[in-house]
Amino acid sequence: MGRAYVILAQERSWSGQAHQGIEEGRKAVELLERAGERWWQGFAHWIVGINYITIGEFEPALEAGSRARAIGEAIGDPRIQSYATWITGWIHVLTGDWEAGIDACKRGLG
């Protein structure tokens, strides 16, 4: 069920329905945490972050990215770490902190 909510949240980000995507993404995180599915939980945090970026809510987007990155580090998954790092870079660029944005994106390369 948690994975289904992740896919719904991802689709919302593509279809301009970010508020619903945030809610579905949060539900996904909750369900996946209970199920112990760490990779999917990290992915869900990333999708929540994308949805927050879409509506210009950068602080919660950074928090979602941090949570995704922490999970990626904990499970040793470079893909989740990279996803989390590039949204962090994107947020920094959107808020005018070019250097931090470039540094974050470079870290995402490995």
mmCIF file with all atom_site columns, C-alpha atoms in Angstrom:
data_model
loop_
_atom_site.group_PDB
_atom_site.id
_atom_site.type_symbol
_atom_site.label_atom_id
_atom_site.label_alt_id
_atom_site.label_comp_id
_atom_site.label_asym_id
_atom_site.label_entity_id
_atom_site.label_seq_id
_atom_site.pdbx_PDB_ins_code
_atom_site.Cartn_x
_atom_site.Cartn_y
_atom_site.Cartn_z
_atom_site.occupancy
_atom_site.B_iso_or_equiv
_atom_site.pdbx_formal_charge
_atom_site.auth_seq_id
_atom_site.auth_comp_id
_atom_site.auth_asym_id
_atom_site.auth_atom_id
_atom_site.pdbx_PDB_model_num
ATOM 1   C CA . MET A 1 1   ? 0.000  0.000  0.000   1.00 0.00 ? 1   MET A CA 1
ATOM 2   C CA . GLY A 1 2   ? 2.864  2.370  0.814   1.00 0.00 ? 2   GLY A CA 1
ATOM 3   C CA . ARG A 1 3   ? 4.388  1.847  -2.625  1.00 0.00 ? 3   ARG A CA 1
ATOM 4   C CA . ALA A 1 4   ? 1.051  2.644  -4.250  1.00 0.00 ? 4   ALA A CA 1
ATOM 5   C CA . TYR A 1 5   ? 0.937  5.946  -2.358  1.00 0.00 ? 5   TYR A CA 1
ATOM 6   C CA . VAL A 1 6   ? 4.469  6.731  -3.575  1.00 0.00 ? 6   VAL A CA 1
ATOM 7   C CA . ILE A 1 7   ? 3.370  6.280  -7.177  1.00 0.00 ? 7   ILE A CA 1
ATOM 8   C CA . LEU A 1 8   ? 0.284  8.420  -6.591  1.00 0.00 ? 8   LEU A CA 1
ATOM 9   C CA . ALA A 1 9   ? 2.432  11.162 -5.024  1.00 0.00 ? 9   ALA A CA 1
ATOM 10  C CA . GLN A 1 10  ? 4.837  11.007 -7.941  1.00 0.00 ? 10  GLN A CA 1
ATOM 11  C CA . GLU A 1 11  ? 2.004  11.281 -10.454 1.00 0.00 ? 11  GLU A CA 1
ATOM 12  C CA . ARG A 1 12  ? 0.655  14.301 -8.553  1.00 0.00 ? 12  ARG A CA 1
ATOM 13  C CA . SER A 1 13  ? 3.999  16.055 -8.940  1.00 0.00 ? 13  SER A CA 1
ATOM 14  C CA . TRP A 1 14  ? 3.800  15.565 -12.717 1.00 0.00 ? 14  TRP A CA 1
ATOM 15  C CA . SER A 1 15  ? 0.169  16.598 -12.993 1.00 0.00 ? 15  SER A CA 1
ATOM 16  C CA . GLY A 1 16  ? 0.335  19.847 -11.016 1.00 0.00 ? 16  GLY A CA 1
ATOM 17  C CA . GLN A 1 17  ? -1.466 18.518 -7.952  1.00 0.00 ? 17  GLN A CA 1
ATOM 18  C CA . ALA A 1 18  ? 1.298  19.051 -5.428  1.00 0.00 ? 18  ALA A CA 1
ATOM 19  C CA . HIS A 1 19  ? -0.889 19.485 -2.357  1.00 0.00 ? 19  HIS A CA 1
ATOM 20  C CA . GLN A 1 20  ? -2.435 16.062 -2.884  1.00 0.00 ? 20  GLN A CA 1
ATOM 21  C CA . GLY A 1 21  ? 1.020  14.681 -3.672  1.00 0.00 ? 21  GLY A CA 1
ATOM 22  C CA . ILE A 1 22  ? 2.320  15.906 -0.339  1.00 0.00 ? 22  ILE A CA 1
ATOM 23  C CA . GLU A 1 23  ? -0.517 14.214 1.522   1.00 0.00 ? 23  GLU A CA 1
ATOM 24  C CA . GLU A 1 24  ? -0.135 10.966 -0.401  1.00 0.00 ? 24  GLU A CA 1
ATOM 25  C CA . GLY A 1 25  ? 3.636  11.090 0.017   1.00 0.00 ? 25  GLY A CA 1
ATOM 26  C CA . ARG A 1 26  ? 3.316  11.555 3.773   1.00 0.00 ? 26  ARG A CA 1
ATOM 27  C CA . LYS A 1 27  ? 0.926  8.603  3.902   1.00 0.00 ? 27  LYS A CA 1
ATOM 28  C CA . ALA A 1 28  ? 3.457  6.569  1.913   1.00 0.00 ? 28  ALA A CA 1
ATOM 29  C CA . VAL A 1 29  ? 6.239  7.468  4.364   1.00 0.00 ? 29  VAL A CA 1
ATOM 30  C CA . GLU A 1 30  ? 4.084  6.386  7.306   1.00 0.00 ? 30  GLU A CA 1
ATOM 31  C CA . LEU A 1 31  ? 3.078  3.068  5.745   1.00 0.00 ? 31  LEU A CA 1
ATOM 32  C CA . LEU A 1 32  ? 6.574  2.275  4.490   1.00 0.00 ? 32  LEU A CA 1
ATOM 33  C CA . GLU A 1 33  ? 8.117  3.063  7.857   1.00 0.00 ? 33  GLU A CA 1
ATOM 34  C CA . ARG A 1 34  ? 5.755  0.580  9.507   1.00 0.00 ? 34  ARG A CA 1
ATOM 35  C CA . ALA A 1 35  ? 6.564  -2.002 6.833   1.00 0.00 ? 35  ALA A CA 1
ATOM 36  C CA . GLY A 1 36  ? 10.327 -1.491 7.228   1.00 0.00 ? 36  GLY A CA 1
ATOM 37  C CA . GLU A 1 37  ? 10.780 -0.689 3.535   1.00 0.00 ? 37  GLU A CA 1
ATOM 38  C CA . ARG A 1 38  ? 13.630 1.781  3.889   1.00 0.00 ? 38  ARG A CA 1
ATOM 39  C CA . TRP A 1 39  ? 14.469 2.265  0.206   1.00 0.00 ? 39  TRP A CA 1
ATOM 40  C CA . TRP A 1 40  ? 10.874 3.080  -0.681  1.00 0.00 ? 40  TRP A CA 1
ATOM 41  C CA . GLN A 1 41  ? 10.602 5.293  2.375   1.00 0.00 ? 41  GLN A CA 1
ATOM 42  C CA . GLY A 1 42  ? 13.608 7.301  1.163   1.00 0.00 ? 42  GLY A CA 1
ATOM 43  C CA . PHE A 1 43  ? 12.067 7.549  -2.292  1.00 0.00 ? 43  PHE A CA 1
ATOM 44  C CA . ALA A 1 44  ? 8.782  8.733  -0.745  1.00 0.00 ? 44  ALA A CA 1
ATOM 45  C CA . HIS A 1 45  ? 10.571 11.515 1.149   1.00 0.00 ? 45  HIS A CA 1
ATOM 46  C CA . TRP A 1 46  ? 12.178 12.588 -2.139  1.00 0.00 ? 46  TRP A CA 1
ATOM 47  C CA . ILE A 1 47  ? 8.780  12.730 -3.867  1.00 0.00 ? 47  ILE A CA 1
ATOM 48  C CA . VAL A 1 48  ? 7.355  14.752 -0.970  1.00 0.00 ? 48  VAL A CA 1
ATOM 49  C CA . GLY A 1 49  ? 10.254 17.169 -1.445  1.00 0.00 ? 49  GLY A CA 1
ATOM 50  C CA . ILE A 1 50  ? 9.549  17.491 -5.161  1.00 0.00 ? 50  ILE A CA 1
ATOM 51  C CA . ASN A 1 51  ? 5.925  18.317 -4.431  1.00 0.00 ? 51  ASN A CA 1
ATOM 52  C CA . TYR A 1 52  ? 6.922  20.956 -1.873  1.00 0.00 ? 52  TYR A CA 1
ATOM 53  C CA . ILE A 1 53  ? 9.293  22.549 -4.401  1.00 0.00 ? 53  ILE A CA 1
ATOM 54  C CA . THR A 1 54  ? 6.431  22.763 -6.887  1.00 0.00 ? 54  THR A CA 1
ATOM 55  C CA . ILE A 1 55  ? 4.428  24.979 -4.520  1.00 0.00 ? 55  ILE A CA 1
ATOM 56  C CA . GLY A 1 56  ? 7.436  27.038 -3.408  1.00 0.00 ? 56  GLY A CA 1
ATOM 57  C CA . GLU A 1 57  ? 7.663  25.589 0.112   1.00 0.00 ? 57  GLU A CA 1
ATOM 58  C CA . PHE A 1 58  ? 11.429 25.272 0.302   1.00 0.00 ? 58  PHE A CA 1
ATOM 59  C CA . GLU A 1 59  ? 12.003 24.616 4.007   1.00 0.00 ? 59  GLU A CA 1
ATOM 60  C CA . PRO A 1 60  ? 9.817  21.492 4.143   1.00 0.00 ? 60  PRO A CA 1
ATOM 61  C CA . ALA A 1 61  ? 11.337 20.445 0.805   1.00 0.00 ? 61  ALA A CA 1
ATOM 62  C CA . LEU A 1 62  ? 14.831 20.679 2.328   1.00 0.00 ? 62  LEU A CA 1
ATOM 63  C CA . GLU A 1 63  ? 13.647 18.665 5.322   1.00 0.00 ? 63  GLU A CA 1
ATOM 64  C CA . ALA A 1 64  ? 12.232 15.963 3.050   1.00 0.00 ? 64  ALA A CA 1
ATOM 65  C CA . GLY A 1 65  ? 15.510 15.903 1.136   1.00 0.00 ? 65  GLY A CA 1
ATOM 66  C CA . SER A 1 66  ? 17.468 15.570 4.379   1.00 0.00 ? 66  SER A CA 1
ATOM 67  C CA . ARG A 1 67  ? 15.321 12.646 5.463   1.00 0.00 ? 67  ARG A CA 1
ATOM 68  C CA . ALA A 1 68  ? 15.740 10.942 2.102   1.00 0.00 ? 68  ALA A CA 1
ATOM 69  C CA . ARG A 1 69  ? 19.512 11.482 2.224   1.00 0.00 ? 69  ARG A CA 1
ATOM 70  C CA . ALA A 1 70  ? 19.746 10.094 5.766   1.00 0.00 ? 70  ALA A CA 1
ATOM 71  C CA . ILE A 1 71  ? 17.907 6.953  4.709   1.00 0.00 ? 71  ILE A CA 1
ATOM 72  C CA . GLY A 1 72  ? 20.091 6.622  1.618   1.00 0.00 ? 72  GLY A CA 1
ATOM 73  C CA . GLU A 1 73  ? 23.204 6.894  3.767   1.00 0.00 ? 73  GLU A CA 1
ATOM 74  C CA . ALA A 1 74  ? 21.855 4.460  6.365   1.00 0.00 ? 74  ALA A CA 1
ATOM 75  C CA . ILE A 1 75  ? 21.115 1.777  3.768   1.00 0.00 ? 75  ILE A CA 1
ATOM 76  C CA . GLY A 1 76  ? 24.110 2.592  1.581   1.00 0.00 ? 76  GLY A CA 1
ATOM 77  C CA . ASP A 1 77  ? 22.042 3.432  -1.489  1.00 0.00 ? 77  ASP A CA 1
ATOM 78  C CA . PRO A 1 78  ? 23.775 5.960  -3.763  1.00 0.00 ? 78  PRO A CA 1
ATOM 79  C CA . ARG A 1 79  ? 20.659 6.489  -5.894  1.00 0.00 ? 79  ARG A CA 1
ATOM 80  C CA . ILE A 1 80  ? 18.522 7.768  -2.991  1.00 0.00 ? 80  ILE A CA 1
ATOM 81  C CA . GLN A 1 81  ? 21.463 9.862  -1.795  1.00 0.00 ? 81  GLN A CA 1
ATOM 82  C CA . SER A 1 82  ? 21.829 11.362 -5.266  1.00 0.00 ? 82  SER A CA 1
ATOM 83  C CA . TYR A 1 83  ? 18.107 12.113 -5.586  1.00 0.00 ? 83  TYR A CA 1
ATOM 84  C CA . ALA A 1 84  ? 18.142 13.849 -2.219  1.00 0.00 ? 84  ALA A CA 1
ATOM 85  C CA . THR A 1 85  ? 21.258 15.835 -3.028  1.00 0.00 ? 85  THR A CA 1
ATOM 86  C CA . TRP A 1 86  ? 20.033 17.125 -6.377  1.00 0.00 ? 86  TRP A CA 1
ATOM 87  C CA . ILE A 1 87  ? 16.764 18.428 -4.928  1.00 0.00 ? 87  ILE A CA 1
ATOM 88  C CA . THR A 1 88  ? 18.824 20.178 -2.253  1.00 0.00 ? 88  THR A CA 1
ATOM 89  C CA . GLY A 1 89  ? 20.892 21.753 -5.016  1.00 0.00 ? 89  GLY A CA 1
ATOM 90  C CA . TRP A 1 90  ? 17.768 22.702 -6.938  1.00 0.00 ? 90  TRP A CA 1
ATOM 91  C CA . ILE A 1 91  ? 16.304 24.415 -3.871  1.00 0.00 ? 91  ILE A CA 1
ATOM 92  C CA . HIS A 1 92  ? 19.493 26.382 -3.262  1.00 0.00 ? 92  HIS A CA 1
ATOM 93  C CA . VAL A 1 93  ? 19.525 27.555 -6.879  1.00 0.00 ? 93  VAL A CA 1
ATOM 94  C CA . LEU A 1 94  ? 15.837 28.511 -6.742  1.00 0.00 ? 94  LEU A CA 1
ATOM 95  C CA . THR A 1 95  ? 16.474 30.578 -3.624  1.00 0.00 ? 95  THR A CA 1
ATOM 96  C CA . GLY A 1 96  ? 19.501 32.330 -5.138  1.00 0.00 ? 96  GLY A CA 1
ATOM 97  C CA . ASP A 1 97  ? 22.281 30.492 -3.307  1.00 0.00 ? 97  ASP A CA 1
ATOM 98  C CA . TRP A 1 98  ? 24.112 29.488 -6.477  1.00 0.00 ? 98  TRP A CA 1
ATOM 99  C CA . GLU A 1 99  ? 27.308 28.246 -4.852  1.00 0.00 ? 99  GLU A CA 1
ATOM 100 C CA . ALA A 1 100 ? 25.498 25.964 -2.391  1.00 0.00 ? 100 ALA A CA 1
ATOM 101 C CA . GLY A 1 101 ? 23.356 24.697 -5.264  1.00 0.00 ? 101 GLY A CA 1
ATOM 102 C CA . ILE A 1 102 ? 26.349 23.845 -7.425  1.00 0.00 ? 102 ILE A CA 1
ATOM 103 C CA . ASP A 1 103 ? 28.155 22.217 -4.495  1.00 0.00 ? 103 ASP A CA 1
ATOM 104 C CA . ALA A 1 104 ? 25.116 20.071 -3.663  1.00 0.00 ? 104 ALA A CA 1
ATOM 105 C CA . CYS A 1 105 ? 24.682 18.983 -7.270  1.00 0.00 ? 105 CYS A CA 1
ATOM 106 C CA . LYS A 1 106 ? 28.377 18.082 -7.526  1.00 0.00 ? 106 LYS A CA 1
ATOM 107 C CA . ARG A 1 107 ? 28.053 15.934 -4.370  1.00 0.00 ? 107 ARG A CA 1
ATOM 108 C CA . GLY A 1 108 ? 25.178 14.173 -6.075  1.00 0.00 ? 108 GLY A CA 1
ATOM 109 C CA . LEU A 1 109 ? 27.492 13.009 -8.828  1.00 0.00 ? 109 LEU A CA 1
ATOM 110 C CA . GLY A 1 110 ? 29.330 10.724 -6.468  1.00 0.00 ? 110 GLY A CA 1
#
